[in-house]
GROMACS .gro file of C-alpha atoms in nm:
model
  268
    1MET     CA    1  -1.877  -0.906  -2.657
    2LYS     CA    2  -1.529  -0.888  -2.808
    3LYS     CA    3  -1.620  -0.559  -2.976
    4SER     CA    4  -1.733  -0.413  -2.643
    5ILE     CA    5  -1.408  -0.516  -2.478
    6LEU     CA    6  -1.210  -0.356  -2.762
    7VAL     CA    7  -1.403  -0.030  -2.736
    8ALA     CA    8  -1.353  -0.023  -2.361
    9ALA     CA    9  -0.983  -0.080  -2.406
   10VAL     CA   10  -0.957   0.205  -2.659
   11LEU     CA   11  -1.147   0.439  -2.427
   12ALA     CA   12  -0.921   0.344  -2.136
   13CYS     CA   13  -0.611   0.416  -2.342
   14ALA     CA   14  -0.756   0.751  -2.450
   15MET     CA   15  -0.825   0.844  -2.089
   16MET     CA   16  -0.470   0.749  -1.989
   17PHE     CA   17  -0.327   0.961  -2.271
   18THR     CA   18  -0.544   1.259  -2.169
   19ALA     CA   19  -0.435   1.224  -1.807
   20CYS     CA   20  -0.068   1.215  -1.907
   21THR     CA   21  -0.116   1.525  -2.121
   22LYS     CA   22  -0.280   1.718  -1.837
   23LYS     CA   23  -0.004   1.627  -1.594
   24GLY     CA   24   0.273   1.768  -1.809
   25GLY     CA   25   0.253   1.604  -2.144
   26LYS     CA   26   0.340   1.273  -2.296
   27ALA     CA   27   0.704   1.183  -2.227
   28GLY     CA   28   0.811   1.257  -2.584
   29ASN     CA   29   0.653   1.603  -2.570
   30ALA     CA   30   0.784   1.712  -2.229
   31VAL     CA   31   0.962   2.018  -2.369
   32GLU     CA   32   0.661   2.135  -2.567
   33ALA     CA   33   0.434   2.071  -2.270
   34LEU     CA   34   0.657   2.290  -2.054
   35LYS     CA   35   0.652   2.566  -2.314
   36SER     CA   36   0.272   2.539  -2.332
   37ARG     CA   37   0.248   2.582  -1.955
   38GLY     CA   38   0.481   2.878  -1.986
   39VAL     CA   39   0.664   2.839  -1.656
   40PHE     CA   40   0.965   2.635  -1.542
   41VAL     CA   41   0.921   2.538  -1.175
   42LEU     CA   42   1.235   2.456  -0.979
   43GLY     CA   43   1.200   2.269  -0.651
   44LEU     CA   44   1.448   2.360  -0.380
   45ASP     CA   45   1.538   2.386  -0.014
   46ASP     CA   46   1.538   2.765   0.022
   47SER     CA   47   1.795   2.761   0.303
   48PHE     CA   48   2.090   2.620   0.109
   49PRO     CA   49   2.336   2.906   0.044
   50PRO     CA   50   2.490   2.986  -0.195
   51LEU     CA   51   2.293   2.756  -0.428
   52GLY     CA   52   1.942   2.860  -0.330
   53PHE     CA   53   1.841   3.070  -0.028
   54ARG     CA   54   1.652   3.382   0.084
   55ASP     CA   55   1.836   3.713   0.093
   56ASP     CA   56   1.771   4.006   0.326
   57ASN     CA   57   1.469   4.102   0.114
   58ASN     CA   58   1.327   3.750   0.144
   59GLU     CA   59   1.392   3.690  -0.225
   60ILE     CA   60   1.514   3.344  -0.331
   61VAL     CA   61   1.859   3.387  -0.484
   62GLY     CA   62   2.170   3.181  -0.546
   63TYR     CA   63   2.399   3.011  -0.794
   64ASP     CA   64   2.147   2.745  -0.897
   65ILE     CA   65   1.876   3.009  -0.917
   66ASP     CA   66   2.077   3.225  -1.157
   67LEU     CA   67   2.160   2.925  -1.375
   68ALA     CA   68   1.797   2.812  -1.384
   69LYS     CA   69   1.664   3.162  -1.458
   70GLU     CA   70   1.887   3.178  -1.764
   71VAL     CA   71   1.779   2.830  -1.873
   72ALA     CA   72   1.414   2.935  -1.843
   73LYS     CA   73   1.484   3.250  -2.044
   74ARG     CA   74   1.640   3.047  -2.324
   75LEU     CA   75   1.348   2.806  -2.314
   76GLY     CA   76   1.119   3.104  -2.362
   77VAL     CA   77   0.926   3.054  -2.037
   78GLU     CA   78   0.896   3.219  -1.698
   79PHE     CA   79   1.093   3.097  -1.400
   80LYS     CA   80   0.953   3.004  -1.059
   81ALA     CA   81   1.147   2.889  -0.752
   82GLN     CA   82   0.926   2.661  -0.544
   83PRO     CA   83   1.039   2.577  -0.188
   84ILE     CA   84   0.959   2.215  -0.102
   85ASP     CA   85   0.991   1.970   0.183
   86TRP     CA   86   1.335   1.826   0.111
   87ASP     CA   87   1.242   1.497   0.276
   88ALA     CA   88   0.963   1.458   0.018
   89LYS     CA   89   1.144   1.601  -0.284
   90GLU     CA   90   1.094   1.300  -0.512
   91MET     CA   91   0.721   1.294  -0.430
   92GLU     CA   92   0.696   1.667  -0.504
   93LEU     CA   93   0.846   1.595  -0.846
   94GLU     CA   94   0.636   1.290  -0.930
   95THR     CA   95   0.308   1.460  -0.836
   96GLY     CA   96   0.384   1.744  -1.078
   97LYS     CA   97   0.423   2.023  -0.823
   98ILE     CA   98   0.766   2.101  -0.966
   99ASP     CA   99   0.943   2.037  -1.297
  100CYS     CA  100   1.280   1.945  -1.149
  101ILE     CA  101   1.486   1.913  -0.832
  102TRP     CA  102   1.771   2.161  -0.868
  103ASN     CA  103   1.942   2.263  -0.547
  104GLY     CA  104   2.261   2.082  -0.454
  105PHE     CA  105   2.099   1.751  -0.557
  106THR     CA  106   2.364   1.478  -0.533
  107ILE     CA  107   2.391   1.228  -0.817
  108THR     CA  108   2.359   0.868  -0.694
  109GLU     CA  109   2.296   0.535  -0.866
  110ASP     CA  110   1.953   0.511  -0.706
  111ARG     CA  111   1.857   0.855  -0.834
  112LYS     CA  112   1.989   0.778  -1.182
  113ASN     CA  113   1.765   0.470  -1.186
  114ALA     CA  114   1.458   0.646  -1.048
  115LEU     CA  115   1.487   0.983  -1.224
  116SER     CA  116   1.617   1.145  -1.541
  117MET     CA  117   1.937   1.292  -1.394
  118THR     CA  118   2.155   1.539  -1.580
  119PHE     CA  119   2.531   1.535  -1.604
  120ALA     CA  120   2.724   1.684  -1.312
  121TYR     CA  121   2.744   2.063  -1.308
  122LEU     CA  122   2.930   2.110  -0.977
  123ASP     CA  123   3.161   1.903  -0.755
  124ASN     CA  124   3.112   1.878  -0.378
  125GLU     CA  125   3.224   1.694  -0.064
  126GLN     CA  126   3.049   1.597   0.257
  127VAL     CA  127   3.261   1.749   0.534
  128LEU     CA  128   3.256   1.787   0.910
  129VAL     CA  129   3.223   2.141   1.047
  130VAL     CA  130   3.338   2.198   1.406
  131ARG     CA  131   3.412   2.483   1.647
  132GLN     CA  132   3.771   2.608   1.616
  133LYS     CA  133   3.813   2.630   1.993
  134ASP     CA  134   3.751   2.255   2.036
  135GLY     CA  135   4.068   2.164   1.849
  136ILE     CA  136   3.910   1.882   1.650
  137LYS     CA  137   4.142   1.791   1.361
  138SER     CA  138   4.015   1.452   1.242
  139LEU     CA  139   3.705   1.236   1.230
  140ALA     CA  140   3.860   1.019   1.503
  141ASP     CA  141   3.854   1.320   1.738
  142MET     CA  142   3.473   1.304   1.733
  143LYS     CA  143   3.464   0.984   1.940
  144GLY     CA  144   3.176   1.003   2.188
  145LYS     CA  145   3.058   1.340   2.054
  146THR     CA  146   2.734   1.450   1.891
  147VAL     CA  147   2.701   1.522   1.520
  148GLY     CA  148   2.417   1.701   1.341
  149PHE     CA  149   2.303   1.677   0.979
  150GLN     CA  150   2.016   1.788   0.757
  151SER     CA  151   1.739   1.530   0.742
  152GLY     CA  152   1.701   1.364   0.402
  153SER     CA  153   2.034   1.498   0.278
  154SER     CA  154   2.349   1.336   0.143
  155ALA     CA  155   2.512   1.418   0.476
  156GLN     CA  156   2.297   1.152   0.640
  157GLU     CA  157   2.404   0.902   0.374
  158ALA     CA  158   2.770   0.998   0.420
  159ILE     CA  159   2.750   0.923   0.792
  160ASP     CA  160   2.581   0.588   0.726
  161ASP     CA  161   2.843   0.502   0.463
  162ASN     CA  162   3.123   0.553   0.717
  163PRO     CA  163   3.025   0.289   0.977
  164ASP     CA  164   3.341   0.321   1.189
  165PHE     CA  165   3.286   0.696   1.220
  166LYS     CA  166   2.915   0.653   1.296
  167LYS     CA  167   2.982   0.385   1.555
  168SER     CA  168   3.236   0.607   1.732
  169LEU     CA  169   2.987   0.890   1.780
  170GLY     CA  170   2.796   0.946   2.100
  171ASP     CA  171   2.483   1.053   1.913
  172THR     CA  172   2.349   1.197   1.587
  173VAL     CA  173   2.082   1.465   1.555
  174SER     CA  174   1.879   1.552   1.243
  175PHE     CA  175   1.779   1.909   1.157
  176LYS     CA  176   1.537   2.053   0.906
  177GLU     CA  177   1.801   2.289   0.766
  178ASN     CA  178   2.179   2.324   0.761
  179ILE     CA  179   2.151   2.678   0.896
  180THR     CA  180   1.965   2.550   1.204
  181ALA     CA  181   2.230   2.281   1.251
  182LEU     CA  182   2.510   2.540   1.238
  183ASN     CA  183   2.328   2.759   1.489
  184ASP     CA  184   2.307   2.459   1.723
  185LEU     CA  185   2.679   2.399   1.673
  186LYS     CA  186   2.746   2.760   1.768
  187VAL     CA  187   2.562   2.733   2.100
  188GLY     CA  188   2.703   2.391   2.184
  189GLY     CA  189   2.401   2.175   2.115
  190VAL     CA  190   2.609   1.953   1.886
  191ASP     CA  191   2.984   1.911   1.852
  192GLY     CA  192   2.995   1.897   1.474
  193VAL     CA  193   2.780   1.919   1.162
  194VAL     CA  194   2.822   1.705   0.852
  195MET     CA  195   2.723   1.906   0.544
  196ASP     CA  196   2.812   2.005   0.190
  197SER     CA  197   3.151   2.172   0.154
  198VAL     CA  198   3.005   2.425  -0.091
  199VAL     CA  199   2.756   2.540   0.171
  200ALA     CA  200   3.000   2.517   0.462
  201ASN     CA  201   3.267   2.731   0.297
  202TYR     CA  202   3.016   2.995   0.189
  203SER     CA  203   2.844   3.010   0.529
  204ILE     CA  204   3.171   3.047   0.721
  205ALA     CA  205   3.293   3.318   0.483
  206GLN     CA  206   2.967   3.513   0.507
  207THR     CA  207   2.906   3.486   0.881
  208GLY     CA  208   3.264   3.497   1.010
  209GLU     CA  209   3.177   3.232   1.270
  210SER     CA  210   3.474   3.065   1.437
  211PHE     CA  211   3.408   2.730   1.269
  212ALA     CA  212   3.659   2.501   1.101
  213ILE     CA  213   3.624   2.231   0.837
  214VAL     CA  214   3.799   1.901   0.910
  215LYS     CA  215   4.024   1.822   0.611
  216GLN     CA  216   3.923   1.455   0.600
  217ALA     CA  217   3.604   1.442   0.391
  218LEU     CA  218   3.338   1.177   0.447
  219ALA     CA  219   3.237   1.158   0.080
  220ASN     CA  220   3.306   1.304  -0.263
  221GLU     CA  221   3.006   1.376  -0.479
  222GLU     CA  222   2.863   1.564  -0.773
  223TYR     CA  223   2.554   1.781  -0.810
  224GLY     CA  224   2.301   1.719  -1.086
  225ILE     CA  225   1.943   1.811  -1.174
  226GLY     CA  226   1.662   1.558  -1.137
  227PHE     CA  227   1.368   1.536  -1.379
  228ARG     CA  228   1.083   1.286  -1.398
  229LYS     CA  229   1.191   0.950  -1.538
  230LYS     CA  230   0.935   0.977  -1.819
  231GLU     CA  231   1.070   1.316  -1.930
  232PRO     CA  232   1.429   1.259  -2.052
  233GLU     CA  233   1.369   1.502  -2.341
  234LEU     CA  234   1.330   1.790  -2.096
  235ARG     CA  235   1.650   1.686  -1.921
  236ASP     CA  236   1.830   1.668  -2.254
  237GLU     CA  237   1.712   2.016  -2.353
  238VAL     CA  238   1.827   2.165  -2.022
  239GLU     CA  239   2.165   1.993  -2.064
  240ARG     CA  240   2.193   2.140  -2.415
  241ILE     CA  241   2.123   2.489  -2.286
  242LEU     CA  242   2.370   2.453  -1.997
  243LYS     CA  243   2.644   2.350  -2.243
  244GLU     CA  244   2.552   2.649  -2.455
  245MET     CA  245   2.578   2.873  -2.149
  246ALA     CA  246   2.916   2.724  -2.059
  247GLY     CA  247   3.039   2.786  -2.411
  248ASP     CA  248   2.934   3.152  -2.426
  249GLY     CA  249   3.075   3.237  -2.082
  250THR     CA  250   2.744   3.273  -1.895
  251VAL     CA  251   2.816   2.989  -1.651
  252ALA     CA  252   3.163   3.128  -1.574
  253ARG     CA  253   3.015   3.471  -1.504
  254ILE     CA  254   2.750   3.332  -1.267
  255SER     CA  255   3.005   3.111  -1.091
  256ALA     CA  256   3.242   3.404  -1.039
  257LYS     CA  257   2.954   3.604  -0.889
  258TRP     CA  258   2.889   3.342  -0.619
  259PHE     CA  259   3.223   3.168  -0.572
  260GLY     CA  260   3.482   3.420  -0.688
  261SER     CA  261   3.596   3.196  -0.974
  262ASP     CA  262   3.461   2.949  -1.227
  263ILE     CA  263   3.421   2.618  -1.041
  264SER     CA  264   3.167   2.469  -1.279
  265VAL     CA  265   3.238   2.123  -1.424
  266ILE     CA  266   3.006   2.161  -1.726
  267ALA     CA  267   3.189   2.065  -2.044
  268LYS     CA  268   3.192   2.342  -2.304
   0.00000   0.00000   0.00000
C-alpha cells in the first residue's frame, strides 16, 4: 500500500514537471526554454504611441518595440508583438500566450509581488489633458466636469489615488484606448483625459490638436517589464541585455529616434 502511494506520488510529480516544461520550461530554465521555442512574444496595447502602436502600414512600431526587437536579436530568437486585452494582461501572461508585458507597464508594489518585474527603463507621469480653449489650468478647474481614462490603466489608479480630485468631478468615463479618449475630448464628449505624459506629449506633437497638459501631475511613475513570477531568470537576462544596449549606445539611438533625445533611465 505504501509502495503504491509512493509510486503514485512520483508519477504525479513527473506529470507536473512535464506540464511545466511544456508551458515554457521549469523556472530555472526559462531562458533556455525561450531559446528552444525560438520566439520572444511581447504583449502590448497596440494603440499606445510612441511605445507600441500601428503605423500607416498597419505595422506595430514604437520605442518599446525597437528595444524588444534588439533584445530578441541578442537572445538569438525571433520577435513577435502580440496585441492583448489590456484589462486581462496578467492573465494573458500567466496562461503563456505572451512571454512578457512590455508596453508602458507601470511598476507598482502589487506587480512586483505578483510578477518578476524589471528595473525601470523609462520615467512617466499621469497627467490631465484638456482643450486649450477651455482655459483649464489646474486640477481644481475640473470641478463638476467629466474626465476620461483608459480602462485597466495606471490613469484609473491615479484618479482613485487622488480622492479630492475624484470627488470634485462630475463624472468619469472609461475607454478601451487612449486614442479613443482623446478623440472624445476633441468632440466635447469629455472635458479632460488622464493619461501617460509620454503618450500625451507624443500624440499632441504628432496630431497638432489644440490640447494642453495641466502642469500639476496626478502621479509620478516608472515603466518596467513584467515576466511570470516563476521566471526571474528570463527577467534577469533581459535586464542584462538592456544594460549592454545602454552601454554600447543602442538605447540612446532608439530613444533619440522616438523622443528626440536620450530619456532612458537604464543604468549603463
